[in-house]
CSV table of N, CA, C and O and ligand atoms in Angstrom, one decimal:
chain,number,residue,atom,x,y,z
A,1,MET,N,1.0,-1.2,0.1
A,1,MET,CA,0.0,0.4,-0.3
A,1,MET,C,0.5,1.4,0.4
A,1,MET,O,1.7,1.3,0.6
A,2,LYS,N,0.4,2.0,-0.9
A,2,LYS,CA,1.4,3.4,-0.9
A,2,LYS,C,0.7,4.4,-0.7
A,2,LYS,O,-0.5,4.6,-0.5
A,3,ILE,N,0.9,5.5,0.9
A,3,ILE,CA,0.8,6.5,1.3
A,3,ILE,C,1.3,7.7,1.5
A,3,ILE,O,2.7,7.3,1.4
A,4,PRO,N,0.6,8.9,1.3
A,4,PRO,CA,1.8,9.7,0.7
A,4,PRO,C,2.3,10.6,2.1
A,4,PRO,O,1.7,9.9,3.5
A,5,LYS,N,3.0,11.0,2.1
A,5,LYS,CA,4.3,11.2,3.3
A,5,LYS,C,3.0,12.5,3.7
A,5,LYS,O,3.4,12.3,5.2
A,6,ILE,N,2.7,13.2,3.2
A,6,ILE,CA,1.9,14.6,3.6
A,6,ILE,C,0.5,14.5,3.2
A,6,ILE,O,0.1,14.2,2.3
A,7,LYS,N,-0.2,14.2,4.5
A,7,LYS,CA,-1.8,13.9,3.9
A,7,LYS,C,-2.6,15.4,4.4
A,7,LYS,O,-2.4,15.7,6.0
A,8,ARG,N,-3.7,16.0,3.8
A,8,ARG,CA,-4.8,16.7,4.7
A,8,ARG,C,-5.6,16.1,5.2
A,8,ARG,O,-6.1,15.8,4.4
A,9,ARG,N,-5.4,16.4,6.9
A,9,ARG,CA,-6.5,16.0,7.6
A,9,ARG,C,-7.4,16.9,8.4
A,9,ARG,O,-6.7,17.5,8.9
A,10,TYR,N,-8.3,16.4,8.9
A,10,TYR,CA,-8.9,17.1,9.9
A,10,TYR,C,-8.3,17.5,11.3
A,10,TYR,O,-7.7,15.6,11.6
A,11,CYS,N,-7.7,18.4,11.9
A,11,CYS,CA,-7.1,18.1,13.2
A,11,CYS,C,-8.5,18.0,14.6
A,11,CYS,O,-8.6,19.3,14.0
A,12,PRO,N,-8.3,17.6,14.8
A,12,PRO,CA,-9.8,17.5,16.1
A,12,PRO,C,-9.3,18.8,17.1
A,12,PRO,O,-10.4,19.4,17.8
A,13,TYR,N,-7.8,19.3,17.3
A,13,TYR,CA,-7.7,20.0,17.8
A,13,TYR,C,-7.3,21.3,17.9
A,13,TYR,O,-7.7,22.5,18.0
A,14,CYS,N,-7.4,22.0,15.9
A,14,CYS,CA,-7.3,23.1,15.6
A,14,CYS,C,-8.5,23.0,15.1
A,14,CYS,O,-9.0,24.3,14.7
A,15,LYS,N,-9.5,22.2,14.9
A,15,LYS,CA,-10.8,22.1,14.5
A,15,LYS,C,-10.6,22.7,13.4
A,15,LYS,O,-11.7,23.5,12.9
A,16,LYS,N,-9.8,22.2,12.0
A,16,LYS,CA,-9.8,22.5,10.7
A,16,LYS,C,-9.0,21.3,10.5
A,16,LYS,O,-8.1,20.5,10.7
A,17,HIS,N,-9.3,21.3,8.7
A,17,HIS,CA,-8.2,20.5,7.8
A,17,HIS,C,-6.7,21.7,8.1
A,17,HIS,O,-6.7,22.7,7.7
A,18,THR,N,-5.8,20.4,8.1
A,18,THR,CA,-3.8,20.8,8.3
A,18,THR,C,-3.4,19.8,7.4
A,18,THR,O,-3.9,18.6,7.9
A,19,PRO,N,-2.2,19.8,7.3
A,19,PRO,CA,-1.3,19.1,7.1
A,19,PRO,C,-0.4,18.3,7.9
A,19,PRO,O,-0.3,18.8,9.2
A,20,HIS,N,-0.9,16.7,7.6
A,20,HIS,CA,-0.5,16.0,8.6
A,20,HIS,C,1.0,14.9,7.9
A,20,HIS,O,0.8,14.9,6.7
A,21,LYS,N,2.2,14.8,8.8
A,21,LYS,CA,2.9,14.0,8.5
A,21,LYS,C,2.4,12.5,8.9
A,21,LYS,O,2.4,12.6,9.7
A,22,VAL,N,2.7,12.0,7.9
A,22,VAL,CA,2.2,10.5,8.2
A,22,VAL,C,3.2,9.5,8.6
A,22,VAL,O,4.2,9.9,8.2
A,23,SER,N,3.3,8.9,9.5
A,23,SER,CA,4.2,8.0,9.7
A,23,SER,C,3.7,6.6,10.4
A,23,SER,O,2.7,6.4,10.6
A,24,GLN,N,4.4,5.6,10.1
A,24,GLN,CA,4.1,4.3,10.7
A,24,GLN,C,4.5,3.8,11.6
A,24,GLN,O,5.8,3.9,12.0
A,25,ALA,N,3.7,3.1,12.7
A,25,ALA,CA,4.2,2.5,13.6
A,25,ALA,C,3.9,1.3,13.7
A,25,ALA,O,3.1,0.8,13.5
A,26,LYS,N,4.5,0.6,14.8
A,26,LYS,CA,4.5,-0.8,15.0
A,26,LYS,C,3.0,-1.1,15.8
A,26,LYS,O,3.2,-0.5,16.5
A,27,ARG,N,2.0,-2.2,15.0
A,27,ARG,CA,1.2,-2.7,15.6
A,27,ARG,C,1.6,-3.5,16.9
A,27,ARG,O,1.5,-4.6,16.3
A,28,ARG,N,0.7,-3.1,17.8
A,28,ARG,CA,1.3,-4.5,19.1
A,28,ARG,C,-0.4,-5.2,18.8
A,28,ARG,O,-1.6,-4.7,18.7
A,29,GLN,N,0.2,-6.2,19.7
A,29,GLN,CA,-0.7,-7.4,19.4
A,29,GLN,C,-1.4,-6.8,21.1
A,29,GLN,O,-1.4,-6.8,21.9
A,30,GLY,N,-3.4,-6.7,20.4
A,30,GLY,CA,-4.2,-6.7,21.8
A,30,GLY,C,-4.8,-7.5,22.3
A,30,GLY,O,-3.8,-8.6,21.9
A,31,SER,N,-5.2,-7.8,23.4
A,31,SER,CA,-5.7,-8.3,24.2
A,31,SER,C,-7.2,-8.9,23.5
A,31,SER,O,-7.8,-7.9,23.4
A,32,SER,N,-7.9,-10.1,23.8
A,32,SER,CA,-9.3,-10.5,23.7
A,32,SER,C,-9.9,-10.8,24.9
A,32,SER,O,-11.1,-10.3,24.6
A,33,LEU,N,-9.1,-10.2,26.0
A,33,LEU,CA,-10.1,-10.3,27.2
A,33,LEU,C,-10.6,-8.6,27.3
A,33,LEU,O,-10.0,-7.7,26.7
A,34,THR,N,-11.5,-8.5,27.8
A,34,THR,CA,-12.4,-7.5,28.4
A,34,THR,C,-11.2,-6.3,29.5
A,34,THR,O,-10.7,-6.9,30.1
A,35,LYS,N,-11.9,-5.3,29.6
A,35,LYS,CA,-11.1,-4.4,30.7
A,35,LYS,C,-11.3,-4.9,32.1
A,35,LYS,O,-10.4,-5.2,32.9
A,36,GLY,N,-12.8,-5.4,31.9
A,36,GLY,CA,-12.9,-5.7,33.4
A,36,GLY,C,-12.5,-6.9,33.9
A,36,GLY,O,-12.1,-7.4,34.9
A,37,SER,N,-13.0,-8.2,32.9
A,37,SER,CA,-12.0,-9.5,33.1
A,37,SER,C,-10.5,-9.2,33.7
A,37,SER,O,-10.0,-10.7,34.0
A,38,LYS,N,-9.7,-8.6,32.4
A,38,LYS,CA,-8.5,-8.4,32.7
A,38,LYS,C,-7.9,-7.9,34.2
A,38,LYS,O,-7.2,-8.1,34.9
A,39,HIS,N,-9.4,-6.8,34.6
A,39,HIS,CA,-9.3,-6.2,35.8
A,39,HIS,C,-9.0,-7.5,36.9
A,39,HIS,O,-8.2,-7.5,38.1
A,40,ARG,N,-10.2,-8.2,36.6
A,40,ARG,CA,-10.2,-9.1,37.8
A,40,ARG,C,-9.0,-10.4,38.0
A,40,ARG,O,-9.0,-10.9,38.4
A,41,ALA,N,-8.9,-10.9,36.5
A,41,ALA,CA,-7.8,-11.8,36.2
A,41,ALA,C,-6.4,-11.2,37.2
A,41,ALA,O,-5.5,-12.1,37.5
A,42,ARG,N,-6.2,-10.0,36.9
A,42,ARG,CA,-5.1,-9.7,37.4
A,42,ARG,C,-4.9,-9.8,39.1
A,42,ARG,O,-3.9,-10.3,39.6
A,43,LYS,N,-6.2,-9.6,39.5
A,43,LYS,CA,-6.2,-9.3,40.8
A,43,LYS,C,-6.2,-11.1,41.1
A,43,LYS,O,-5.6,-11.2,42.9
A,44,ARG,N,-6.9,-12.0,40.7
A,44,ARG,CA,-6.2,-13.5,41.1
A,44,ARG,C,-4.4,-13.4,40.3
A,44,ARG,O,-4.1,-14.9,40.4
A,45,GLY,N,-4.1,-12.8,40.4
A,45,GLY,CA,-2.2,-12.9,39.5
A,45,GLY,C,-2.7,-13.6,38.6
A,45,GLY,O,-1.4,-14.0,37.8
A,46,ARG,N,-2.9,-13.4,37.5
A,46,ARG,CA,-2.8,-13.9,36.2
A,46,ARG,C,-3.2,-12.7,34.9
A,46,ARG,O,-2.4,-11.5,35.7
A,47,ALA,N,-3.8,-13.0,34.1
A,47,ALA,CA,-3.9,-11.5,33.1
A,47,ALA,C,-1.9,-11.5,32.6
A,47,ALA,O,-1.6,-10.3,32.3
A,48,ARG,N,-1.4,-12.7,32.6
A,48,ARG,CA,0.3,-12.4,32.2
A,48,ARG,C,0.4,-13.2,30.8
A,48,ARG,O,0.0,-14.4,30.5
A,49,GLY,N,1.2,-12.8,29.6
A,49,GLY,CA,1.1,-13.5,28.8
A,49,GLY,C,0.0,-12.6,27.7
A,49,GLY,O,-0.3,-12.4,27.8
A,50,LEU,N,0.5,-14.1,26.0
A,50,LEU,CA,-0.4,-13.8,25.8
A,50,LEU,C,-1.4,-14.3,25.2
A,50,LEU,O,-1.9,-15.3,25.8
A,51,GLY,N,-1.9,-13.8,24.4
A,51,GLY,CA,-3.8,-14.8,23.7
A,51,GLY,C,-4.1,-14.4,24.9
A,51,GLY,O,-5.1,-13.3,25.4
A,52,SER,N,-5.3,-15.5,24.9
A,52,SER,CA,-6.4,-15.8,25.6
A,52,SER,C,-6.0,-15.7,27.2
A,52,SER,O,-6.4,-15.4,28.0
A,53,ARG,N,-4.2,-15.9,27.6
A,53,ARG,CA,-3.5,-15.5,28.7
A,53,ARG,C,-4.4,-16.4,30.1
A,53,ARG,O,-4.8,-16.4,30.9
A,54,GLY,N,-4.7,-17.7,29.6
A,54,GLY,CA,-5.0,-18.9,30.7
A,54,GLY,C,-6.0,-18.4,31.0
A,54,GLY,O,-6.6,-19.0,31.8
A,55,ARG,N,-7.1,-18.4,30.2
A,55,ARG,CA,-8.6,-17.9,30.4
A,55,ARG,C,-9.1,-19.0,31.3
A,55,ARG,O,-10.2,-20.0,30.2
A,56,TYR,N,-8.9,-19.9,32.0
A,56,TYR,CA,-9.9,-20.4,32.8
A,56,TYR,C,-9.9,-21.8,31.9
A,56,TYR,O,-9.5,-22.5,32.8
A,57,SER,N,-10.6,-21.7,31.1
A,57,SER,CA,-10.7,-23.1,30.6
A,57,SER,C,-9.7,-23.8,29.5
A,57,SER,O,-9.7,-25.0,29.4
A,58,LYS,N,-8.7,-22.5,29.0
A,58,LYS,CA,-7.7,-23.1,28.7
A,58,LYS,C,-6.0,-22.9,28.9
A,58,LYS,O,-6.6,-21.9,29.4
A,59,PRO,N,-5.2,-23.3,28.8
A,59,PRO,CA,-4.0,-23.4,29.5
A,59,PRO,C,-3.7,-21.9,28.7
A,59,PRO,O,-4.1,-21.8,27.2
A,60,ALA,N,-2.9,-21.1,29.0
A,60,ALA,CA,-1.9,-19.8,28.7
A,60,ALA,C,-1.0,-20.4,27.6
A,60,ALA,O,-0.3,-21.3,27.8
A,61,ILE,N,-1.2,-19.1,26.3
A,61,ILE,CA,0.0,-19.8,25.6
A,61,ILE,C,1.2,-19.4,26.0
A,61,ILE,O,1.6,-18.1,26.6
A,62,THR,N,2.2,-20.0,26.3
A,62,THR,CA,3.1,-19.8,26.9
A,62,THR,C,4.6,-19.2,26.0
A,62,THR,O,5.1,-18.7,25.7
A,63,LYS,N,4.4,-20.5,24.6
A,63,LYS,CA,5.1,-20.6,23.6
A,63,LYS,C,4.2,-19.6,22.6
A,63,LYS,O,3.3,-20.2,22.2
A,64,PHE,N,4.9,-19.0,21.2
A,64,PHE,CA,4.2,-18.5,20.5
A,64,PHE,C,4.0,-19.7,19.4
A,64,PHE,O,5.2,-19.8,19.0
A,65,LYS,N,2.9,-19.6,18.9
A,65,LYS,CA,2.4,-20.8,17.9
A,65,LYS,C,3.0,-20.1,16.5
A,65,LYS,O,2.2,-19.0,16.1
A,66,MET,N,3.7,-20.6,15.4
A,66,MET,CA,3.8,-19.9,14.1
A,66,MET,C,2.6,-20.7,13.4
A,66,MET,O,2.7,-20.3,11.9
A,67,SER,N,2.0,-21.2,13.6
A,67,SER,CA,1.1,-21.4,12.9
A,67,SER,C,0.0,-21.0,12.6
A,67,SER,O,-0.8,-19.9,13.3
A,68,GLY,N,-0.6,-21.2,11.2
A,68,GLY,CA,-1.8,-20.3,10.7
A,68,GLY,C,-1.3,-18.6,10.5
A,68,GLY,O,-1.7,-18.0,10.7
A,69,LYS,N,0.3,-18.7,10.3
A,69,LYS,CA,0.3,-17.1,10.8
A,69,LYS,C,0.0,-16.2,9.0
A,69,LYS,O,-0.1,-16.6,8.1
A,70,LYS,N,-0.7,-15.1,9.4
A,70,LYS,CA,-0.9,-14.4,8.4
A,70,LYS,C,0.2,-13.7,7.6
A,70,LYS,O,1.1,-13.0,8.2
A,71,ALA,N,0.3,-13.5,6.5
A,71,ALA,CA,1.0,-12.8,5.5
A,71,ALA,C,0.9,-11.7,5.7
A,71,ALA,O,1.8,-10.5,5.4
A,72,THR,N,-0.1,-11.1,5.9
A,72,THR,CA,-0.6,-9.5,5.9
A,72,THR,C,-0.3,-9.1,7.1
A,72,THR,O,-0.7,-9.8,8.4
A,73,LYS,N,-0.4,-7.4,7.6
A,73,LYS,CA,-0.8,-7.1,8.9
A,73,LYS,C,-1.0,-5.7,8.8
A,73,LYS,O,-1.1,-5.3,8.1
A,74,LYS,N,-2.0,-5.5,9.9
A,74,LYS,CA,-2.6,-4.4,10.1
A,74,LYS,C,-1.7,-3.0,9.9
A,74,LYS,O,-1.1,-3.5,10.9
A,75,THR,N,-2.2,-2.6,9.1
A,75,THR,CA,-1.7,-0.9,9.0
A,75,THR,C,-1.6,0.2,10.5
A,75,THR,O,-2.8,-0.1,11.5
A,76,ASP,N,-0.8,0.4,10.6
A,76,ASP,CA,-0.7,1.5,12.3
A,76,ASP,C,-0.3,2.3,11.9
A,76,ASP,O,1.0,2.9,12.1
A,77,ILE,N,-0.9,3.1,11.3
A,77,ILE,CA,-0.7,4.9,10.9
A,77,ILE,C,-0.9,6.1,11.3
A,77,ILE,O,-2.0,6.2,12.1
A,78,ARG,N,0.5,6.5,11.8
A,78,ARG,CA,0.0,8.2,12.6
A,78,ARG,C,0.1,9.2,12.0
A,78,ARG,O,0.3,9.7,11.1
A,79,TYR,N,-0.8,10.0,12.5
A,79,TYR,CA,-0.5,11.3,11.7
A,79,TYR,C,-0.2,12.5,12.8
A,79,TYR,O,-1.0,13.0,13.4
A,80,GLU,N,0.7,12.9,12.3
A,80,GLU,CA,1.1,14.7,13.5
A,80,GLU,C,0.9,16.0,12.4
A,80,GLU,O,0.9,15.9,11.3
A,81,CYS,N,0.0,16.6,13.4
A,81,CYS,CA,-0.4,17.8,12.5
A,81,CYS,C,0.9,18.9,13.0
A,81,CYS,O,1.7,18.7,13.5
A,82,SER,N,0.6,19.3,11.5
A,82,SER,CA,1.8,20.3,11.2
A,82,SER,C,1.8,21.6,12.1
A,82,SER,O,2.5,22.5,11.8
A,83,GLU,N,0.6,21.8,12.7
A,83,GLU,CA,0.3,23.2,13.3
A,83,GLU,C,0.3,22.9,14.6
A,83,GLU,O,1.2,23.7,15.6
A,84,CYS,N,-0.3,22.0,15.5
A,84,CYS,CA,-0.1,21.8,17.1
A,84,CYS,C,0.8,20.8,17.6
A,84,CYS,O,1.3,20.2,18.6
A,85,LYS,N,1.2,20.0,16.1
A,85,LYS,CA,2.3,18.7,16.6
A,85,LYS,C,1.4,18.1,17.2
A,85,LYS,O,2.4,17.1,18.0
A,86,LYS,N,0.4,18.0,17.3
A,86,LYS,CA,-0.8,16.8,18.1
A,86,LYS,C,-0.7,15.4,16.8
A,86,LYS,O,-0.8,15.8,15.9
A,87,VAL,N,-0.4,14.0,17.8
A,87,VAL,CA,-0.2,12.5,16.7
A,87,VAL,C,-1.9,12.3,17.2
A,87,VAL,O,-2.7,12.1,18.0
A,88,HIS,N,-2.3,12.2,15.9
A,88,HIS,CA,-3.6,10.7,15.9
A,88,HIS,C,-3.2,9.6,15.0
A,88,HIS,O,-2.7,9.7,14.8
A,89,VAL,N,-4.2,9.0,15.8
A,89,VAL,CA,-3.6,7.4,15.2
A,89,VAL,C,-4.9,7.1,14.2
A,89,VAL,O,-6.1,7.4,14.7
A,90,GLN,N,-4.6,6.8,12.9
A,90,GLN,CA,-5.6,6.2,12.7
A,90,GLN,C,-7.1,5.0,13.3
A,90,GLN,O,-6.8,4.1,13.9
A,91,LYS,N,-8.3,5.5,12.5
A,91,LYS,CA,-9.0,4.6,13.0
A,91,LYS,C,-9.0,3.1,12.6
A,91,LYS,O,-9.1,2.3,14.1
A,92,HIS,N,-8.8,2.4,11.4
A,92,HIS,CA,-9.0,1.3,11.6
A,92,HIS,C,-7.9,1.2,10.8
A,92,HIS,O,-7.7,1.5,9.9
A,93,GLY,N,-7.3,-0.4,10.9
A,93,GLY,CA,-6.2,-0.6,10.4
A,93,GLY,C,-7.0,-1.5,9.0
A,93,GLY,O,-7.8,-2.5,8.9
A,94,VAL,N,-5.5,-1.4,7.9
A,94,VAL,CA,-6.4,-2.2,6.6
A,94,VAL,C,-5.3,-3.0,6.3
A,94,VAL,O,-4.0,-3.2,6.8
A,95,ARG,N,-5.4,-4.4,6.3
A,95,ARG,CA,-4.8,-6.0,6.2
A,95,ARG,C,-4.0,-5.2,4.8
A,95,ARG,O,-4.6,-4.5,3.6
A,96,THR,N,-2.3,-5.2,4.7
A,96,THR,CA,-1.7,-5.6,3.7
A,96,THR,C,-0.2,-5.6,4.1
A,96,THR,O,0.0,-5.9,5.3
A,97,LYS,N,0.4,-6.8,2.7
A,97,LYS,CA,1.8,-7.0,2.9
A,97,LYS,C,2.6,-6.1,3.4
A,97,LYS,O,4.0,-6.2,4.4
A,98,ARG,N,2.9,-4.5,2.8
A,98,ARG,CA,3.9,-3.4,2.9
A,98,ARG,C,3.3,-2.5,3.1
A,98,ARG,O,2.6,-2.1,2.1
A,99,VAL,N,3.8,-1.3,3.8
A,99,VAL,CA,3.3,0.2,3.3
A,99,VAL,C,4.7,0.8,3.1
A,99,VAL,O,5.5,0.6,3.2
A,100,SER,N,4.6,1.8,2.2
A,100,SER,CA,5.5,2.3,1.6
A,100,SER,C,5.0,3.8,1.4
A,100,SER,O,3.6,4.3,1.3
A,101,LEU,N,5.9,4.5,2.0
A,101,LEU,CA,5.3,6.5,2.4
A,101,LEU,C,5.8,7.3,1.5
A,101,LEU,O,7.3,7.0,1.1
A,102,ASN,N,5.1,7.2,0.3
A,102,ASN,CA,5.7,8.2,-1.0
A,102,ASN,C,5.9,10.1,-0.7
A,102,ASN,O,4.9,10.0,-0.1
A,103,GLU,N,6.7,10.3,-2.2
A,103,GLU,CA,6.1,12.0,-1.7
A,103,GLU,C,4.7,12.5,-2.2
A,103,GLU,O,4.1,11.9,-3.3
A,104,ALA,N,4.5,13.6,-1.6
A,104,ALA,CA,3.0,13.8,-1.9
A,104,ALA,C,3.2,14.8,-3.0
A,104,ALA,O,4.3,15.1,-3.6
A,105,LYS,N,2.2,14.2,-4.2
A,105,LYS,CA,2.3,14.4,-5.1
A,105,LYS,C,1.7,16.3,-5.1
A,105,LYS,O,0.8,16.7,-5.2
A,106,GLY,N,2.3,17.4,-6.1
A,106,GLY,CA,1.7,18.4,-6.3
A,106,GLY,C,2.0,19.2,-4.9
A,106,GLY,O,1.2,19.7,-4.0
B,1,ZN,ZN1,-3.7,20.5,15.2
């Protein structure tokens, strides 16, 4: 996927459209647990590790399995406002093999 380096976007802080600097960040794996269950699990001394974190009926994934690995990753694009220098994160990631930032046209 090709993305321009500078994009005109709406800035919720400046409340208008401003040029934004586009940058790529590494997407971290999120948890499948809800906030409440994480809180309760933490109190029980759990909520550690990857995946379901040993969600009660299944044992915890202690070693990362390579089976069924996806060839694409979701993008994690950050937009930095050129006026207030605040960074906004994209709402939804798009599955793509690689992301290349190219110079904006015009
Ligand atoms: Zn701004």
